[in-house]
CSV table of C-alpha atoms and ligand atoms in Angstrom, one decimal:
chain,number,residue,atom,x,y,z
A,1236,UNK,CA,120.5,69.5,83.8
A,1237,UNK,CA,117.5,72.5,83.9
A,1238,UNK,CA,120.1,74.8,85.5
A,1239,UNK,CA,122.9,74.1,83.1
A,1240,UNK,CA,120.0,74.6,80.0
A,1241,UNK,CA,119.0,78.1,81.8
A,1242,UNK,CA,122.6,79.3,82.1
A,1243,UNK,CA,123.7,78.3,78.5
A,1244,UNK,CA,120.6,80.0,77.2
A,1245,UNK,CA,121.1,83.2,79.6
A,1246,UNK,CA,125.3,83.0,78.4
A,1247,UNK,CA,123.3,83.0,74.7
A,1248,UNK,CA,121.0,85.8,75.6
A,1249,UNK,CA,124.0,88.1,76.7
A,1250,UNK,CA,125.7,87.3,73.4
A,1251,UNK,CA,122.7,88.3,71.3
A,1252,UNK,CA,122.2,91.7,73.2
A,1253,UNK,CA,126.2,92.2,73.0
A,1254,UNK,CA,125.7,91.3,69.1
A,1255,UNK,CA,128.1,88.7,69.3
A,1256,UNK,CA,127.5,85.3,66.6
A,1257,UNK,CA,127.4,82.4,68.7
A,1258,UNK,CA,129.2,80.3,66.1
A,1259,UNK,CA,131.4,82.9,66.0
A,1260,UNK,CA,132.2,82.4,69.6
A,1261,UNK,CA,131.6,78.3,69.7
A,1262,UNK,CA,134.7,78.6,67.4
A,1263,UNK,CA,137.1,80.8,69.5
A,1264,UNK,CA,136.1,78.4,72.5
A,1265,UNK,CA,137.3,75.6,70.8
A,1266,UNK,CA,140.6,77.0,70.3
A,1267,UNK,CA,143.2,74.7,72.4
A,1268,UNK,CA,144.8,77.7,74.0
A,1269,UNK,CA,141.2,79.0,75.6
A,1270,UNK,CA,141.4,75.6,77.9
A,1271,UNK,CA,142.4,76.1,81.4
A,1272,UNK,CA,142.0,79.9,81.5
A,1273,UNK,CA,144.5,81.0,83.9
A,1274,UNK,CA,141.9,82.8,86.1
A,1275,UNK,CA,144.0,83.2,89.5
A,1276,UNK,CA,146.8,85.4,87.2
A,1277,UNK,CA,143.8,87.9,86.3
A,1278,UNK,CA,142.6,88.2,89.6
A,1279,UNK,CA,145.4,88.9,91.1
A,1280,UNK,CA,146.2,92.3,89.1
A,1281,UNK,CA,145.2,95.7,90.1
A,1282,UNK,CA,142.1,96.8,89.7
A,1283,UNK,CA,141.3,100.3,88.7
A,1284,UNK,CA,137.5,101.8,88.2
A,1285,UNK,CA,136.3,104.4,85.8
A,1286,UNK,CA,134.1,107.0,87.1
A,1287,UNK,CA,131.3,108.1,84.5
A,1288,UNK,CA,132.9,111.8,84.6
A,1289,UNK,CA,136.3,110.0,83.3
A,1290,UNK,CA,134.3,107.9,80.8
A,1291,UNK,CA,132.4,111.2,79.3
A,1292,UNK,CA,135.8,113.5,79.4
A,1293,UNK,CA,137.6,110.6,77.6
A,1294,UNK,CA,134.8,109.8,75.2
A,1295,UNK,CA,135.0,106.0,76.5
A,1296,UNK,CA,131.3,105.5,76.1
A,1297,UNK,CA,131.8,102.0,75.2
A,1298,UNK,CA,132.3,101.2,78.3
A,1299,UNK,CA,128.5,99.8,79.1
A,1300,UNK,CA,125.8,99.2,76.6
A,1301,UNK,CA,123.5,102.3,75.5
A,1302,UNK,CA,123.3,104.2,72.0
A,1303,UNK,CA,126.7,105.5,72.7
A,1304,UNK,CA,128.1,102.7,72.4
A,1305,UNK,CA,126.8,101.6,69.2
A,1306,UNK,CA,129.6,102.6,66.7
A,1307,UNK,CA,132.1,100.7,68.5
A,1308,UNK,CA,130.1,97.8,69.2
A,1309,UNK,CA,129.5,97.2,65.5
A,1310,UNK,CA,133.2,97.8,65.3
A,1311,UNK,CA,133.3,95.4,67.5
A,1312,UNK,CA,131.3,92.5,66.3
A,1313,UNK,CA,133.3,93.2,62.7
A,1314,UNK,CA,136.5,92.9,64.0
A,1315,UNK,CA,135.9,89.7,66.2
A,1316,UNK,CA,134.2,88.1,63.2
A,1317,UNK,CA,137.5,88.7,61.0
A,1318,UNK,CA,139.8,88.1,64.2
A,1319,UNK,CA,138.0,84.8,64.4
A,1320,UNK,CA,137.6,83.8,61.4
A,1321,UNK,CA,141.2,84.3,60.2
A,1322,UNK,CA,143.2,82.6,63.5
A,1323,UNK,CA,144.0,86.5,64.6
A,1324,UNK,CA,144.6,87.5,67.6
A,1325,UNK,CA,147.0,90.6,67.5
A,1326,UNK,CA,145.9,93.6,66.7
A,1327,UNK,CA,147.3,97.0,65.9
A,1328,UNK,CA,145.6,100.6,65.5
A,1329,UNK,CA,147.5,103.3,63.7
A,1330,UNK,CA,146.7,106.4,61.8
A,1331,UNK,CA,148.6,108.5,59.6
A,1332,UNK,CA,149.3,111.3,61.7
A,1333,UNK,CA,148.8,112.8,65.0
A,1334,UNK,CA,144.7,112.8,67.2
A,1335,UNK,CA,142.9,110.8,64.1
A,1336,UNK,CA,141.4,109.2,67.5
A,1337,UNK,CA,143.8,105.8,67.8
A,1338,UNK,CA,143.5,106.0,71.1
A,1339,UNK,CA,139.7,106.4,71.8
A,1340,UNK,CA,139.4,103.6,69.5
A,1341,UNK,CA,141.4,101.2,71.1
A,1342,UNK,CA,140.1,101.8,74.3
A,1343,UNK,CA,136.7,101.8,73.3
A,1344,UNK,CA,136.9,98.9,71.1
A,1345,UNK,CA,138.6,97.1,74.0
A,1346,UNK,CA,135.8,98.1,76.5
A,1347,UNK,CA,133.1,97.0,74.3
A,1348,UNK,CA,134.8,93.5,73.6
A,1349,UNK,CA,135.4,93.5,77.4
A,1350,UNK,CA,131.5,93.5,77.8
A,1351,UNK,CA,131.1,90.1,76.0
A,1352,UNK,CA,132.2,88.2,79.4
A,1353,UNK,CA,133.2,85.1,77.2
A,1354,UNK,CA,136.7,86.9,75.5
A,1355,UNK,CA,140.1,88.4,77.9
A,1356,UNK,CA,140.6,91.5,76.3
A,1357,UNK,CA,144.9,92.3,76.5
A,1358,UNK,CA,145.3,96.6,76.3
A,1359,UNK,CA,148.6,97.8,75.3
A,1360,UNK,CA,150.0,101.9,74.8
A,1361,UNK,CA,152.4,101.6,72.8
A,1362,UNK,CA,152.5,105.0,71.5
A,1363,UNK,CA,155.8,105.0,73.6
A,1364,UNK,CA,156.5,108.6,72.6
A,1365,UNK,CA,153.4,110.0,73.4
A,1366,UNK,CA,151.5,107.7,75.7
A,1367,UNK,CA,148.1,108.6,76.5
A,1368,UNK,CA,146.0,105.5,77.6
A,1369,UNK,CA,146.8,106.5,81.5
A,1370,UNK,CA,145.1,109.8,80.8
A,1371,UNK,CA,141.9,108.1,79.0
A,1372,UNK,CA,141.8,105.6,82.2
A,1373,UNK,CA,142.7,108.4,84.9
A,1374,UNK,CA,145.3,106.1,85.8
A,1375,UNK,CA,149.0,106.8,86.4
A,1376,UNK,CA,151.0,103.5,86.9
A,1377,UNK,CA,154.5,103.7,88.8
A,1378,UNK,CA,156.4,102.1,86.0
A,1379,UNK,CA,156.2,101.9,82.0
A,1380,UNK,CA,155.7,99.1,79.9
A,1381,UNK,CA,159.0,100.1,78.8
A,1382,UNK,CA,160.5,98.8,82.3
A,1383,UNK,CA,158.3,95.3,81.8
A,1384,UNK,CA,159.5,94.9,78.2
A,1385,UNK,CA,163.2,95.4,79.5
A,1386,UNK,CA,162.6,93.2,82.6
A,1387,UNK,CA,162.7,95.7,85.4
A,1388,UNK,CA,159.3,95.4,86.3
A,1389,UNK,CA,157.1,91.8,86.0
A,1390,UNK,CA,153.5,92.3,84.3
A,1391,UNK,CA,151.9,91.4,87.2
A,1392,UNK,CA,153.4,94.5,89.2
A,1393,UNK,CA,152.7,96.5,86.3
A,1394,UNK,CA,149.3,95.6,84.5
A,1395,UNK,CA,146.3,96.3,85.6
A,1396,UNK,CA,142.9,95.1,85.0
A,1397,UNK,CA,139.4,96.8,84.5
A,1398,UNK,CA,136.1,94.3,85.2
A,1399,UNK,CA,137.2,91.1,84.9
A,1400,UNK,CA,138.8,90.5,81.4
A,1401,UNK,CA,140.4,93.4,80.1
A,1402,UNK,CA,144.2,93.7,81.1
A,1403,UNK,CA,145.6,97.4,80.5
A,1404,UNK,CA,149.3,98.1,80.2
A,1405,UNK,CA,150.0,101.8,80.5
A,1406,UNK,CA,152.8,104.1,80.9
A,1407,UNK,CA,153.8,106.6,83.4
A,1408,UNK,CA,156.1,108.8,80.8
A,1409,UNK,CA,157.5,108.0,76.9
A,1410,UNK,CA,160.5,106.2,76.7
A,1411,UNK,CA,163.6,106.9,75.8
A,1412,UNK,CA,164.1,104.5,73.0
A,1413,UNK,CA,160.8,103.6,71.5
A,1414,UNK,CA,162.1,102.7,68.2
A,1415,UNK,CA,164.3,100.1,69.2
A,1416,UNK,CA,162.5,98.9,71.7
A,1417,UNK,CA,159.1,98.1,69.8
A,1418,UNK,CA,161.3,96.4,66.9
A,1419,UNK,CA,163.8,94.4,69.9
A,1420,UNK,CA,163.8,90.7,70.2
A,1421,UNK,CA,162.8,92.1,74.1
A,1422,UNK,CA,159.6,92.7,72.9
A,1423,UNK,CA,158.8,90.0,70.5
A,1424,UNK,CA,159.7,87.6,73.6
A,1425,UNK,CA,157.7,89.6,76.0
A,1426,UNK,CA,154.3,88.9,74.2
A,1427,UNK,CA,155.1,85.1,73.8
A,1428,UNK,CA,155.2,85.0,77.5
A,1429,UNK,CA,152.4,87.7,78.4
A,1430,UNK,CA,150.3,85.5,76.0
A,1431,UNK,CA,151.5,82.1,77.9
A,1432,UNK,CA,150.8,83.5,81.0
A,1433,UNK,CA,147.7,85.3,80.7
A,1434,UNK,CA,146.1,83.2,77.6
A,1435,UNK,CA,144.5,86.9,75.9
A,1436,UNK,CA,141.8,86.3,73.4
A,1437,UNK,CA,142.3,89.2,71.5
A,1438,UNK,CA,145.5,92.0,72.1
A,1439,UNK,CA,145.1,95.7,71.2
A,1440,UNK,CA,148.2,97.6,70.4
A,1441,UNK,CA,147.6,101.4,70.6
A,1442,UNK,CA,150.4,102.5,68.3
A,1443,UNK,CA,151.8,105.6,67.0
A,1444,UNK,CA,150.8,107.4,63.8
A,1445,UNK,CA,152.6,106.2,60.8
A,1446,UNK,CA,154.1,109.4,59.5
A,1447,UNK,CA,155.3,110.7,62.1
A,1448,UNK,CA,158.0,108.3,63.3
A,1449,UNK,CA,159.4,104.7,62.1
A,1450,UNK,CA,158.4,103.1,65.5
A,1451,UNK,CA,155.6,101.1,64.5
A,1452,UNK,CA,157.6,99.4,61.2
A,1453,UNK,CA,159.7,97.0,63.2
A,1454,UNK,CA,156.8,96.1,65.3
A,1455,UNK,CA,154.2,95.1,62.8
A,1456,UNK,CA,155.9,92.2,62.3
A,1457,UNK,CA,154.3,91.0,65.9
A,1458,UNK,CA,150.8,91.6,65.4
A,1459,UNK,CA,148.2,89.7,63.2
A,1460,UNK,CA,146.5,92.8,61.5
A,1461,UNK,CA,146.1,96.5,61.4
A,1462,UNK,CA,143.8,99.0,61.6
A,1463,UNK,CA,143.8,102.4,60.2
A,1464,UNK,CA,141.6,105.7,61.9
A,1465,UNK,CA,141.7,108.4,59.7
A,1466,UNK,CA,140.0,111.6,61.0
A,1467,UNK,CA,137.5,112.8,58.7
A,1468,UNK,CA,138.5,117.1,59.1
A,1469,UNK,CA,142.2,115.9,58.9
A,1470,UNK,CA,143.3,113.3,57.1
A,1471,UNK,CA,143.5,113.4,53.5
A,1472,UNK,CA,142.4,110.7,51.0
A,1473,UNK,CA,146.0,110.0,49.9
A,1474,UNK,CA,147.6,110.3,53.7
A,1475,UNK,CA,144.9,107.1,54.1
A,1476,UNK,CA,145.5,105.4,50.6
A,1477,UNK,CA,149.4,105.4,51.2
A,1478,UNK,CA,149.7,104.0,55.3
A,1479,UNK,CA,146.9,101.2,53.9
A,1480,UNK,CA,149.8,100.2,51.5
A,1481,UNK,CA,152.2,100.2,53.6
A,1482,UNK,CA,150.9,98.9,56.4
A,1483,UNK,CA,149.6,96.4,54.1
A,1484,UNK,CA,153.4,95.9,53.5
A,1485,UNK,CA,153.8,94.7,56.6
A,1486,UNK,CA,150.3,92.8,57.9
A,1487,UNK,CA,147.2,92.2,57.3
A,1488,UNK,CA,145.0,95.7,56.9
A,1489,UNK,CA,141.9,94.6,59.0
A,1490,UNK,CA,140.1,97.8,57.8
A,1491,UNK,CA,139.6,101.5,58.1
A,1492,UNK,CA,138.4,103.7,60.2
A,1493,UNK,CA,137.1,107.0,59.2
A,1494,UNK,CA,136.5,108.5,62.6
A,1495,UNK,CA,135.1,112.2,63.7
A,1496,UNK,CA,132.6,112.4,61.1
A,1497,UNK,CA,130.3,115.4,61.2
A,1498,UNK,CA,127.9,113.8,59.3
A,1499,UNK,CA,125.8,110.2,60.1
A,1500,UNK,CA,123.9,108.3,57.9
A,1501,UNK,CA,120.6,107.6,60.3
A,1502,UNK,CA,119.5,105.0,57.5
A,1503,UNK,CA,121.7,102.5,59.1
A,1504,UNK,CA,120.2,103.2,62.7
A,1505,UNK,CA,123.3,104.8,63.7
A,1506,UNK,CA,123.7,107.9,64.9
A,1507,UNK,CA,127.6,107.3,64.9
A,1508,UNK,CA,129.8,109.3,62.8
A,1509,UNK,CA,132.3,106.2,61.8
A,1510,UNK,CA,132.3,104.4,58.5
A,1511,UNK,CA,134.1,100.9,58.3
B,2180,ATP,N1,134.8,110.6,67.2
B,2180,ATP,C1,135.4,111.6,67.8
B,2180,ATP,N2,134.7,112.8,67.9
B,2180,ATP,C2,135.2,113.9,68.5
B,2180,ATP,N3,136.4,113.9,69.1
B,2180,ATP,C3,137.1,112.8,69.1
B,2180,ATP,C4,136.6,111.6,68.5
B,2180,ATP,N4,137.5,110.6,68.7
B,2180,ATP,C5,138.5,111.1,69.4
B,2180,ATP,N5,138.3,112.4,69.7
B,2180,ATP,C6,139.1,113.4,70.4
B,2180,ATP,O1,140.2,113.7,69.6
B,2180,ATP,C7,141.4,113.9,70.4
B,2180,ATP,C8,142.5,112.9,69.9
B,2180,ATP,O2,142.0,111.6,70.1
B,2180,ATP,P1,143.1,110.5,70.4
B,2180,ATP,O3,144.0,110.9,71.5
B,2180,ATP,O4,142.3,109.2,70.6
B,2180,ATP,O5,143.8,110.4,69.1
B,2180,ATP,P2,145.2,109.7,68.7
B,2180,ATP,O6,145.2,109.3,67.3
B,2180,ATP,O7,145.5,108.6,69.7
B,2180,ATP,O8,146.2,110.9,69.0
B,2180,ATP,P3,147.8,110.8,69.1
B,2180,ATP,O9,148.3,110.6,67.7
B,2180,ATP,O10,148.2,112.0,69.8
B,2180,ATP,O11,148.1,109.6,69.9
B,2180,ATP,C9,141.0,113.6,71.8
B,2180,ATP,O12,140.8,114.8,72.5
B,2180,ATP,C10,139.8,112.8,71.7
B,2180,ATP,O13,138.9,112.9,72.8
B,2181,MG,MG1,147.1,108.2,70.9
């Protein structure tokens, strides 16, 4: 009964230092679809490591705890509390146009949930014309998540898995039919069964920007929310105020991300250059 105390206060201590509410957690634990985590399926996937020269070239510095990785990590704890708090579990980043950062983002905001061992983090590029999550990772995969959508290739074959809870779907080359295929009743079925099979707290959809292509419209209608990076040297004040209506058009706008700021605010004990 001592042991069992000691490890629920050493689980505890670990959520503290990762900044995670425990409530916040005792709730998503309750959830009927956490019970009987499907731990063999997870195991089972490639694994892949990150070496610290990828992690610096790609700017994934939330990939272990230090003052790097403090912007995302307060990203982080926001985003669980709202995913949490509202039933979400789907989540999609977007910008309005071309390198606002969508991808670092994702990828860091899916390494730092990964470091709270209690959630499975799902990672999915679906920037289908311009994929780029195999070049943050140093990763190239044999086949596309293109080829798993359409039934070629089976996730397990395909997917692969950094640490133990964070899943990564990447792609080898864009597609050929992005559009369709993100709004296709393919893909809609596809994540019913991913999420049966491999019970994902939380899934990140690293999409592409809004005003350059219709891909992401049809899509949105699979995801529980949205969030927005605007670059702060690029993106204007209306390019940001029109994609937050219309993605707010089609789900939930979890926030906004104003991301490559010059300028931090060390009042907040940041040094981070991101505004929420
Ligand atoms: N906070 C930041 N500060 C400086 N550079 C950044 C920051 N975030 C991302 N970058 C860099 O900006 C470039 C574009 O970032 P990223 O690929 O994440 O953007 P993106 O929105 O996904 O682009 P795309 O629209 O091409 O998919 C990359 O070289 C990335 O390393
Ligand atoms: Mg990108």
């Amino acid at each position: 009964m001592e042991r069992l105390e000691a490890a629920l206060e050493k689980a505890r201590e670990k959520r503290r230092e990762a900044g995670i509410d425990d409530r916040v957690v005792g709730k998503l634990e309750s959830r009927p679809d956490r019970q009987d985590q499907p731990k063999s399926v997870w195991a089972s996937l490639a694994e892949i490591k990150v070496s610290s020269r990828v992690a610096r070239s790609s700017r994934i510095t939330a990939i272990s705890n230090s003052p790097m990785s403090s912007p995302y990590d307060l990203l982080r704890s926001r985003t669980l509390h709202n995913l949490i708090e509202n039933g979400w579990k789907r989540l999609a980043i977007t910008s309005p146009t071309v390198g606002c950062g969508k991808t670092t983002v994702a990828a860091n905001l899916a390494l730092s949930l990964s470091r709270q061992p209690d959630l499975k983090i799902a990672l999915f590029d679906l920037d289908l014309r311009r994929p780029a999550l195999h070049k943050v990772f140093a990763h190239k995969t044999a086949s596309t998540l293109a080829d798993v959508i359409e039934g070629k290739v089976a996730a397990s074959d395909h997917f692969v898995r950094y640490g133990e809870n964070l899943m990564i779907g990447l792609n080898a080359k864009p597609a050929r039919n992005p559009s369709e295929l993100l709004q296709s009743q393919r893909t809609k079925a596809f994540l019913q069964e991913f999420e049966e099979i491999y019970r994902p707290d939380i899934m990140i959809f690293d999409m592409p920007p809004m005003l350059m292509s219709d891909d992401y419209v049809g899509f949105m209608k699979n995801v529980d929310c949205g969030l927005l990076i605007g670059a702060a040297d690029t993106t204007t004040a209306t390019q940001l105020d029109l994609c937050e209506k219309e993605l707010s058009e089609l789900t939930n706008v979890l926030g906004v991300v104003l991301n490559k700021c010059r300028y931090s605010d060390s009042s907040t004990g940041y040094d981070y250059g991101y505004e929420y």
